[in-house]
CSV table of C-alpha atoms in Angstrom, one decimal:
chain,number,residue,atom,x,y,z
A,1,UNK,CA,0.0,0.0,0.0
A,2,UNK,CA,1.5,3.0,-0.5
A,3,UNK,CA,1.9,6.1,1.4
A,4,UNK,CA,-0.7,8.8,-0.6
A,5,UNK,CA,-3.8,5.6,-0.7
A,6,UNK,CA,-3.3,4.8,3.4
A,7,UNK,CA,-3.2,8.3,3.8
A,8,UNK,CA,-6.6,8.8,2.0
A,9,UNK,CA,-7.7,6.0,3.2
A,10,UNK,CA,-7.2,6.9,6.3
A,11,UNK,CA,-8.9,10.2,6.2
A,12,UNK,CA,-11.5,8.9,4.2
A,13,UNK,CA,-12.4,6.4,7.3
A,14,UNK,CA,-11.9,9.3,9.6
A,15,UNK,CA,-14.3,11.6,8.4
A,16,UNK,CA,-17.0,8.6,7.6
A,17,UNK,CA,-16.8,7.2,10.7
A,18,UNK,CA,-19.8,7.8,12.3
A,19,UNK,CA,-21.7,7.0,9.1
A,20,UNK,CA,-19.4,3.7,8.7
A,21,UNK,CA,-20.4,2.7,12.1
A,22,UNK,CA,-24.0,3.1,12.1
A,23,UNK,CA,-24.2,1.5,9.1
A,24,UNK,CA,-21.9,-2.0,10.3
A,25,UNK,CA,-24.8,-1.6,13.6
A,26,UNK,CA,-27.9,-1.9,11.3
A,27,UNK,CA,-26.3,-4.4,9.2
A,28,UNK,CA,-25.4,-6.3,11.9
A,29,UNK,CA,-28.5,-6.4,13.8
A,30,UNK,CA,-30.6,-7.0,10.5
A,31,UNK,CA,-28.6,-10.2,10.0
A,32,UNK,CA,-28.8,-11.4,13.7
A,33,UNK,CA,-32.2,-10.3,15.0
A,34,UNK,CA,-31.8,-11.7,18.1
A,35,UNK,CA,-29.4,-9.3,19.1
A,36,UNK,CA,-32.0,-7.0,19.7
A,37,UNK,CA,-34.6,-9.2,21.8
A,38,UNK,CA,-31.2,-10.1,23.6
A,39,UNK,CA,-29.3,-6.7,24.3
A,40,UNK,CA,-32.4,-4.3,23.7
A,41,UNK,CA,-31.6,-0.6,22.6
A,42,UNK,CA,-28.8,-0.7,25.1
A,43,UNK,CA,-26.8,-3.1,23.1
A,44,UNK,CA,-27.6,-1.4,20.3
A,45,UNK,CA,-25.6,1.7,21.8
A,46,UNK,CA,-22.9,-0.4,22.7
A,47,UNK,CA,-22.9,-2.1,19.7
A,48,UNK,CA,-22.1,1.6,18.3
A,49,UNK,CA,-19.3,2.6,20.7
A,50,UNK,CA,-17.7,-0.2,19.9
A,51,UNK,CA,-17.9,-0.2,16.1
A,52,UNK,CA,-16.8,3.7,16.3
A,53,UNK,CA,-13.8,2.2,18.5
A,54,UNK,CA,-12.4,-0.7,16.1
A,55,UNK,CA,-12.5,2.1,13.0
A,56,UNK,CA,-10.2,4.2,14.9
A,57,UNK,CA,-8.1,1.5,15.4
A,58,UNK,CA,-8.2,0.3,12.1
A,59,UNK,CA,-8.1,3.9,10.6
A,60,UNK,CA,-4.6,4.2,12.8
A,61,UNK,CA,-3.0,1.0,11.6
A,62,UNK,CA,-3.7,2.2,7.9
A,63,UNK,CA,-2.6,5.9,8.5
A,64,UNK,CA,0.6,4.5,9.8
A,65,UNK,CA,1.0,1.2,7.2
A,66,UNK,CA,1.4,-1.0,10.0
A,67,UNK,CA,-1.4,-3.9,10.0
A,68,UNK,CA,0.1,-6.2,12.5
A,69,UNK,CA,-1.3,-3.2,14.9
A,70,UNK,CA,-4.4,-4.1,14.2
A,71,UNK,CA,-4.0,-7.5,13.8
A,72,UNK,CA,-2.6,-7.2,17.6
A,73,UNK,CA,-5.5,-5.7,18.5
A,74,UNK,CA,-8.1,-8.2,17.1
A,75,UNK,CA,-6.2,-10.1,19.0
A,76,UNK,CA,-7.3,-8.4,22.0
A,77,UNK,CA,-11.0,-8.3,21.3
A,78,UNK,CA,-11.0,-12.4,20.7
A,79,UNK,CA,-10.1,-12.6,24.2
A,80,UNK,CA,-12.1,-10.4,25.8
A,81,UNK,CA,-15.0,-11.8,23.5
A,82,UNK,CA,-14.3,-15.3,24.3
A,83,UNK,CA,-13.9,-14.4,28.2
A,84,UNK,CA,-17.5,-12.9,28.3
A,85,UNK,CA,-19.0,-16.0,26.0
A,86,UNK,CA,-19.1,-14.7,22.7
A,87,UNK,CA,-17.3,-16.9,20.4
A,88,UNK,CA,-14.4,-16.5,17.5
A,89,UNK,CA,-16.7,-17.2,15.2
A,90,UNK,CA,-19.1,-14.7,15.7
A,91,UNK,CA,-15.9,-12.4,15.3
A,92,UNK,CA,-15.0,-14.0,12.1
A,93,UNK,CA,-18.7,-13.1,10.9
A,94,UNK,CA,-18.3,-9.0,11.9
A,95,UNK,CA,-15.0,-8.6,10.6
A,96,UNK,CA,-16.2,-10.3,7.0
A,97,UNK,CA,-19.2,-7.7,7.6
A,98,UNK,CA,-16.7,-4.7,8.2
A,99,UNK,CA,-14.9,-5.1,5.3
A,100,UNK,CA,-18.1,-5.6,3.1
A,101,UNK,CA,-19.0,-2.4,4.4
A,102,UNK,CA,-15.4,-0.3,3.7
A,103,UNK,CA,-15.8,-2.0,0.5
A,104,UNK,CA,-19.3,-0.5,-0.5
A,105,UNK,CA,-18.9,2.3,1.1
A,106,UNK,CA,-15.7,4.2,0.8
A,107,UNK,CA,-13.9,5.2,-2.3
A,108,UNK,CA,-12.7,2.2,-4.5
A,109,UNK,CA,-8.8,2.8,-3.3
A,110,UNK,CA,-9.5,3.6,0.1
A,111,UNK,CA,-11.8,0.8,0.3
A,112,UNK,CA,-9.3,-1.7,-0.8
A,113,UNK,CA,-6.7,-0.1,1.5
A,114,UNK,CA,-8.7,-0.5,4.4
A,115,UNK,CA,-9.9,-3.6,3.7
A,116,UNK,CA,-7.4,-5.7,3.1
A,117,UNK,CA,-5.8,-4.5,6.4
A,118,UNK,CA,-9.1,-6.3,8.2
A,119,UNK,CA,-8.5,-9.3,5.8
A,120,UNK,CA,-5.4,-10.3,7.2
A,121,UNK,CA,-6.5,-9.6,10.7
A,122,UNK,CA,-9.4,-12.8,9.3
A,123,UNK,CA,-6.6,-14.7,7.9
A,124,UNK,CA,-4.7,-14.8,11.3
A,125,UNK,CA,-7.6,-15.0,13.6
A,126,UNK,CA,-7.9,-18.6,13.9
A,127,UNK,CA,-4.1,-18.7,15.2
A,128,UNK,CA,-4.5,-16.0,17.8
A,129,UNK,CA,-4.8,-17.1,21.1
A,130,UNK,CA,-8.1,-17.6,23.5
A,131,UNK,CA,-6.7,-16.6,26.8
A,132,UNK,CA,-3.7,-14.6,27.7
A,133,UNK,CA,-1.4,-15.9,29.7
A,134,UNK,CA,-0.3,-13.9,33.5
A,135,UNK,CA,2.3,-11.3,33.9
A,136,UNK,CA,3.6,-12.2,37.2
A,137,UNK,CA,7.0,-14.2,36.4
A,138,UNK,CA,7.3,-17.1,38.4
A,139,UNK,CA,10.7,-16.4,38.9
A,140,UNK,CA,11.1,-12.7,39.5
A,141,UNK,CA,12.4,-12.1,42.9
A,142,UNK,CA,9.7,-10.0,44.0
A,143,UNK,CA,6.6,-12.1,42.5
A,144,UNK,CA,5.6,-13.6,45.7
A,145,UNK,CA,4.8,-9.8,47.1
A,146,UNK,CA,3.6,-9.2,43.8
A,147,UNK,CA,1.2,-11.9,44.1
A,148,UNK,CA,-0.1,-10.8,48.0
A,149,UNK,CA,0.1,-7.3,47.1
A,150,UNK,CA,-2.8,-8.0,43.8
A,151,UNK,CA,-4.8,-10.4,46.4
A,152,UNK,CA,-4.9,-7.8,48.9
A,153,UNK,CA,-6.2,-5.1,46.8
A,154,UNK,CA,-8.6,-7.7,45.4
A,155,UNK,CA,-9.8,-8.4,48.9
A,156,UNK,CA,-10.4,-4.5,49.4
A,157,UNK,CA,-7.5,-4.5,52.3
A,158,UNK,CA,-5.6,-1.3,50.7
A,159,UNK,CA,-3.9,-0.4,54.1
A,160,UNK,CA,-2.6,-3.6,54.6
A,161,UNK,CA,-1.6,-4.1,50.9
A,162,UNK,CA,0.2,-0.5,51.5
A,163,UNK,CA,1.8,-1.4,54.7
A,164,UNK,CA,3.5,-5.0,52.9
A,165,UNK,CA,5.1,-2.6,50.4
A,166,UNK,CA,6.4,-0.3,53.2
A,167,UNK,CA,7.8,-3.3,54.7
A,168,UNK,CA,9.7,-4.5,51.6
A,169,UNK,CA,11.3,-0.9,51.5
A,170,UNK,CA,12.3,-1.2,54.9
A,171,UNK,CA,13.6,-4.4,54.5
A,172,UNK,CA,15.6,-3.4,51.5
A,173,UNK,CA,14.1,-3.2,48.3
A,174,UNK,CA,14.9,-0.7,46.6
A,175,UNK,CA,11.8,2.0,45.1
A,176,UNK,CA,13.4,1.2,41.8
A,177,UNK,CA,13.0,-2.8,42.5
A,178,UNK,CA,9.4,-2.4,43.8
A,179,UNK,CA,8.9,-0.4,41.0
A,180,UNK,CA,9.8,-3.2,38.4
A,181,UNK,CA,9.1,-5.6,40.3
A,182,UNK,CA,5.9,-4.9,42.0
A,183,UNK,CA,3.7,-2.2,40.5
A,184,UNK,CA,4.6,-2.9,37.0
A,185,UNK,CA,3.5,-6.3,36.2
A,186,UNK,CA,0.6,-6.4,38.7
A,187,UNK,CA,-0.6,-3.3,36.4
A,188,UNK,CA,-0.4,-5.5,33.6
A,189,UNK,CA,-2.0,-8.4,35.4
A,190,UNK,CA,-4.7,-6.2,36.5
A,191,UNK,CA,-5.3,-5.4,32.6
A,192,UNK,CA,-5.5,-9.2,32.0
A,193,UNK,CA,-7.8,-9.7,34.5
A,194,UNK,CA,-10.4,-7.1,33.2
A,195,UNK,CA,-9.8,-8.9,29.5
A,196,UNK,CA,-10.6,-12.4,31.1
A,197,UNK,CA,-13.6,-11.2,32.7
A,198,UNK,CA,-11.8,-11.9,36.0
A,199,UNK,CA,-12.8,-8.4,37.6
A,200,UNK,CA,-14.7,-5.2,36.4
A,201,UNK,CA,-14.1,-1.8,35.4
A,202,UNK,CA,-14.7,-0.3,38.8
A,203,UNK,CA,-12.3,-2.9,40.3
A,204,UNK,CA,-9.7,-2.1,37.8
A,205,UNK,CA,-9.6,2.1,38.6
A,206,UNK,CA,-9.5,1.1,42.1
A,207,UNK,CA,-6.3,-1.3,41.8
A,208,UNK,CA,-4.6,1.9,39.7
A,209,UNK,CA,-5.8,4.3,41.9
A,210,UNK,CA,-4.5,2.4,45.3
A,211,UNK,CA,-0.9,2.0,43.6
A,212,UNK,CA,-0.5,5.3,42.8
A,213,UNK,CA,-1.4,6.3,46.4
A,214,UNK,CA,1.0,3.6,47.7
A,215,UNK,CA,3.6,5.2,45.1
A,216,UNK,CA,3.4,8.7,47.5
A,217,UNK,CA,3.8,7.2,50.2
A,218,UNK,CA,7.4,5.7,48.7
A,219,UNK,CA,8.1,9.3,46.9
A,220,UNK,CA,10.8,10.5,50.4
A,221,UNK,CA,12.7,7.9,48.7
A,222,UNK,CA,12.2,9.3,45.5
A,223,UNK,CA,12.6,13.3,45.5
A,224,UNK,CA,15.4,14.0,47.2
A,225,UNK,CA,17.9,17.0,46.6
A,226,UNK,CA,21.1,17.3,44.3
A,227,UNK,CA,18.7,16.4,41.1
A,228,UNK,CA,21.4,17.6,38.4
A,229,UNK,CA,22.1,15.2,35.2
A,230,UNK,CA,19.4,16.5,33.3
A,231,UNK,CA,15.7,17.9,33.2
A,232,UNK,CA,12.9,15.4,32.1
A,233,UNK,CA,9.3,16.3,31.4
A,234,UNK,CA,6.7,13.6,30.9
A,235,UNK,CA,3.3,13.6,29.8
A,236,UNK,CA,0.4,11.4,28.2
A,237,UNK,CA,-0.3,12.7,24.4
A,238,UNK,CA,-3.7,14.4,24.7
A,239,UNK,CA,-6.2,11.6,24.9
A,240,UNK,CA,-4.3,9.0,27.0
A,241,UNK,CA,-5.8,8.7,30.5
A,242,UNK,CA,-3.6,5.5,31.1
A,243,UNK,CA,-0.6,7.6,33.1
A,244,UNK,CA,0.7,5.6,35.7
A,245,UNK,CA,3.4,4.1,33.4
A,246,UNK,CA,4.5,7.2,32.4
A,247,UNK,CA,4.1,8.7,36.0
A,248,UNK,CA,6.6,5.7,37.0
A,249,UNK,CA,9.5,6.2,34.7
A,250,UNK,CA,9.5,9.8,35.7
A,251,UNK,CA,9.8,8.6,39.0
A,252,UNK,CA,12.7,6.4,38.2
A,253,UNK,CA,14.3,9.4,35.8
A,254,UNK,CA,14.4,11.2,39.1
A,255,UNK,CA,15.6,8.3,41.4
A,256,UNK,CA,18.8,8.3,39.1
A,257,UNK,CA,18.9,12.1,39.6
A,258,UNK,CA,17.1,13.7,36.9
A,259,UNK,CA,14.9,16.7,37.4
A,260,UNK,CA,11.4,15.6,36.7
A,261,UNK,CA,8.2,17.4,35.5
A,262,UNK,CA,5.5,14.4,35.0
A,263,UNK,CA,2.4,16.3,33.8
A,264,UNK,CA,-0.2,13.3,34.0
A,265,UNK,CA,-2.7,12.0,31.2
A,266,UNK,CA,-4.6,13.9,28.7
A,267,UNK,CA,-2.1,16.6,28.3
A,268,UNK,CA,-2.8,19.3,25.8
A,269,UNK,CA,-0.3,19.9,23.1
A,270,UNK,CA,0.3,23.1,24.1
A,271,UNK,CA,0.3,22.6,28.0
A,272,UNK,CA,3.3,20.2,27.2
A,273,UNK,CA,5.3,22.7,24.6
A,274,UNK,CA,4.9,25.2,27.5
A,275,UNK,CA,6.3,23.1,29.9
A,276,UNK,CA,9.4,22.0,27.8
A,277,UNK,CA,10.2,25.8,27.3
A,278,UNK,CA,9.6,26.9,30.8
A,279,UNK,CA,12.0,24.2,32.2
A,280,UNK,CA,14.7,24.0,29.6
A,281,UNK,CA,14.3,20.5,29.0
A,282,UNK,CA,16.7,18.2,27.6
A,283,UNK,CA,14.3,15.5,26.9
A,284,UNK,CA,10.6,15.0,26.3
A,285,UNK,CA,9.0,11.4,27.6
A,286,UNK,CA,5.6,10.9,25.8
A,287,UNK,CA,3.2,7.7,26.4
A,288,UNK,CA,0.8,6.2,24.0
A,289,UNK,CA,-0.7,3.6,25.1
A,290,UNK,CA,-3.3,2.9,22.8
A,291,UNK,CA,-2.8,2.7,18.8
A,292,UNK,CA,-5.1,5.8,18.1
A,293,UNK,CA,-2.9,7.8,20.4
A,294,UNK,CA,0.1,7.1,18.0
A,295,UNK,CA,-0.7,9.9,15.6
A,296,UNK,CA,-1.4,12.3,18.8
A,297,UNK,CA,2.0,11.5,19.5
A,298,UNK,CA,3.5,12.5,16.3
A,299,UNK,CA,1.5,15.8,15.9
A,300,UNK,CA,3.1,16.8,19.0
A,301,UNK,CA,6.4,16.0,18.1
A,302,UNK,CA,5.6,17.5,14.8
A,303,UNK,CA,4.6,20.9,16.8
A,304,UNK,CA,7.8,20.8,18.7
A,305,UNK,CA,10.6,20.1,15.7
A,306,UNK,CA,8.8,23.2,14.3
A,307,UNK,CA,10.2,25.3,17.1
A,308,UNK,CA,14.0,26.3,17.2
A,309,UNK,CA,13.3,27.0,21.3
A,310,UNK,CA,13.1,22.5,20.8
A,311,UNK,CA,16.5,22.1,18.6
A,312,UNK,CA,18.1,20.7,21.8
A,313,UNK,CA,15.3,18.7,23.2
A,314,UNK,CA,15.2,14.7,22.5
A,315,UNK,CA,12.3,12.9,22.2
A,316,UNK,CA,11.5,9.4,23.7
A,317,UNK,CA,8.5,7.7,23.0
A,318,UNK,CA,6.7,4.6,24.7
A,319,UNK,CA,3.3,2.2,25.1
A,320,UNK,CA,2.6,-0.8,23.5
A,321,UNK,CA,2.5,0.5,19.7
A,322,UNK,CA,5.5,1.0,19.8
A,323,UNK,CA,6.6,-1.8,21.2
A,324,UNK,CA,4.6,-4.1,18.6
A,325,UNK,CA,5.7,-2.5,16.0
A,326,UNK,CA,9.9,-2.0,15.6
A,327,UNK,CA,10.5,1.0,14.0
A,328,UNK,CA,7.5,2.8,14.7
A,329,UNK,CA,9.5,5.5,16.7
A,330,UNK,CA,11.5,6.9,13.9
A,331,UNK,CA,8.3,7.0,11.4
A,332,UNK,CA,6.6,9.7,14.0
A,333,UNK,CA,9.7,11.5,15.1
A,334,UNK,CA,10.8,10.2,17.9
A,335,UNK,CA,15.0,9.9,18.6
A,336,UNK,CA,14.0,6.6,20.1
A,337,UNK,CA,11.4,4.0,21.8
A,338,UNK,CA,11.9,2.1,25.3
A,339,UNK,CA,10.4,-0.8,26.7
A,340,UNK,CA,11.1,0.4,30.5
A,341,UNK,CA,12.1,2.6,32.3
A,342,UNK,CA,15.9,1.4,32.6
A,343,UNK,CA,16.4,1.2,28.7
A,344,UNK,CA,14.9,4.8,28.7
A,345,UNK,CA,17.4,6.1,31.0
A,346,UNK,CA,20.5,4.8,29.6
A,347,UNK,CA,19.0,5.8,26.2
A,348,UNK,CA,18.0,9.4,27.3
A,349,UNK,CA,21.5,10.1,29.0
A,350,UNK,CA,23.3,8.6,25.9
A,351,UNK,CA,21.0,10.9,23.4
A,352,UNK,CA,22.2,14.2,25.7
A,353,UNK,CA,26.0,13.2,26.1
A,354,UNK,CA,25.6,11.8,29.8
A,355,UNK,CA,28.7,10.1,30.6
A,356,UNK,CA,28.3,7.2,32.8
């Protein structure tokens, strides 16, 4: 595909989108009139929001010619799907729908573009996995408190689940290792759990929302004076309410003793231009963690290349996008993409000349 048909494609399923939508609804409850008698006018809604949220996905993976992203996020959905009863092939049936409906109702080129992209998300969907497997290593050093920390905060018992990590830092583990080994992969876990149908929504803001109040009560350990390598600001793209990734590398940026501005989720372009100028940054941290943040992303790093204040300033990038997809980084802008938080400091300090 090449680049001018995604790009109109692209647009062309941006700007239809609503109308693409409601139309793959009404086919789809024409063909299955149960749905209705099952799911009501409620479902129908849903049915909606949902349909509106695979075309943004699939309008991203074409914009940036990189179908495995949403190949990886079919994959996704036939979890989730299977975890709440609905089965693969019923999947198989609204994808084949979707790209009848690209097909008929965008322009021939873009249709095709966009198409084909959900045609090899078909092909690989009897290969993709039914259940995903957990995120707590076995043999990670700190995956037993990993392990009581996640069933105390699924018992309710956030006091208690705060006091164990307190413990482990008295004891000796470091806020970096607690960190990485803790807070990170029971995040993760926590996400698997809502995709299996293991816990709900509500359950899942509380788990993020206990961790990042257990993460203040470790922050003496974290800001602490002589902060001099570098400064670091670190933001969400405008859009992305998933911030307590980001909000932890920051924190480890300024463990190793960088200067830190973390500016949360949903950050405006702007807000986070300001910021860069006002602190003289040296590097810029930005977090997509979804793929229809991934074009956010480069607008903003767009906006700030533009800018000769921004000559010095080098941009990192991370989320899972980027991560699926090698590469990625440099197509948006980036000077580089890290998995965690330790390959982002050694990369940051090596992009500004930090000697070791």
């Amino acid at each position: 595909m090449s680049f001018g048909v995604a790009s109109t494609a692209a647009e062309a399923l941006r700007t239809q989108q609503a109308s693409l939508a409601q139309s793959l609804v009404e086919r789809q409850f024409a063909l299955s009139p149960q749905l209705a008698e099952r799911y009501g006018a409620a479902g129908r809604i849903k049915c909606l929001e949902d349909a509106n949220f695979h075309l943004s996905f699939l309008a991203e993976a074409v914009d940036l010619g990189h179908p495995e992203m949403f190949a990886d996020y079919i994959a996704w959905v036939k979890v989730m799907l299977t975890a709440r009863g609905i089965p693969p092939a019923d999947l198989v049936n609204y994808l084949t729908l979707l790209c009848d409906v690209l097909l008929e109702a965008l322009p021939a080129e873009a249709g095709t573009a966009a198409a084909r992209v959900v045609d090899q998300s078909l092909r690989e969907l009897p290969n993709m996995p039914l259940e995903v497997a957990s995120f707590l290593d076995p043999q990670a050093p700190l995956t037993p408190l990993a392990h009581e920390y996640l069933a105390l905060l699924q018992r309710g018992e956030r006091q208690l689940a705060c006091q164990r990590i307190l413990d482990a830092a008295a004891a000796g583990s470091s806020v970096r290792d607690i960190y990485l080994g803790v807070f990170q992969p029971t995040q993760r876990e926590v996400g698997r759990l809502w995709q299996m149908n293991h816990i709900s929504v509500a359950q899942e803001h509380y788990f993020t929302a206990t961790t990042q109040w257990v993460m203040s009560r470790l922050y003496p350990q974290v800001f602490t004076e002589g902060k001099d390598i570098a400064t670091l600001v670190a933001t969400c793209v405008s859009g992305n309410l998933h911030e307590l990734g980001i909000r932890m590398l920051a924190d480890l940026f300024e463990i190793r003793g960088w200067k830190t501005f973390f500016l949360g989720s949903n950050t405006p372009t702007a807000a986070v231009l300001e910021m860069v100028a006002q602190q003289g940054a040296q590097v810029l941290a930005i977090s997509a963690t979804l793929m229809p943040q991934v074009t956010t992303a480069q607008s903003l790093i767009a906006k700030l290349r533009t800018d000769r204040r921004f000559d010095h300033v080098r941009v990192l990038v991370g989320g899972h996008p980027f991560n699926l997809s090698p590469g990625l980084w440099r197509k948006i802008g980036a000077d580089g993409h890290a998995r965690d938080a330790d390959e982002a400091i050694e990369l940051a300090e090596r992009l500004i000349g930090v000697d070791s």
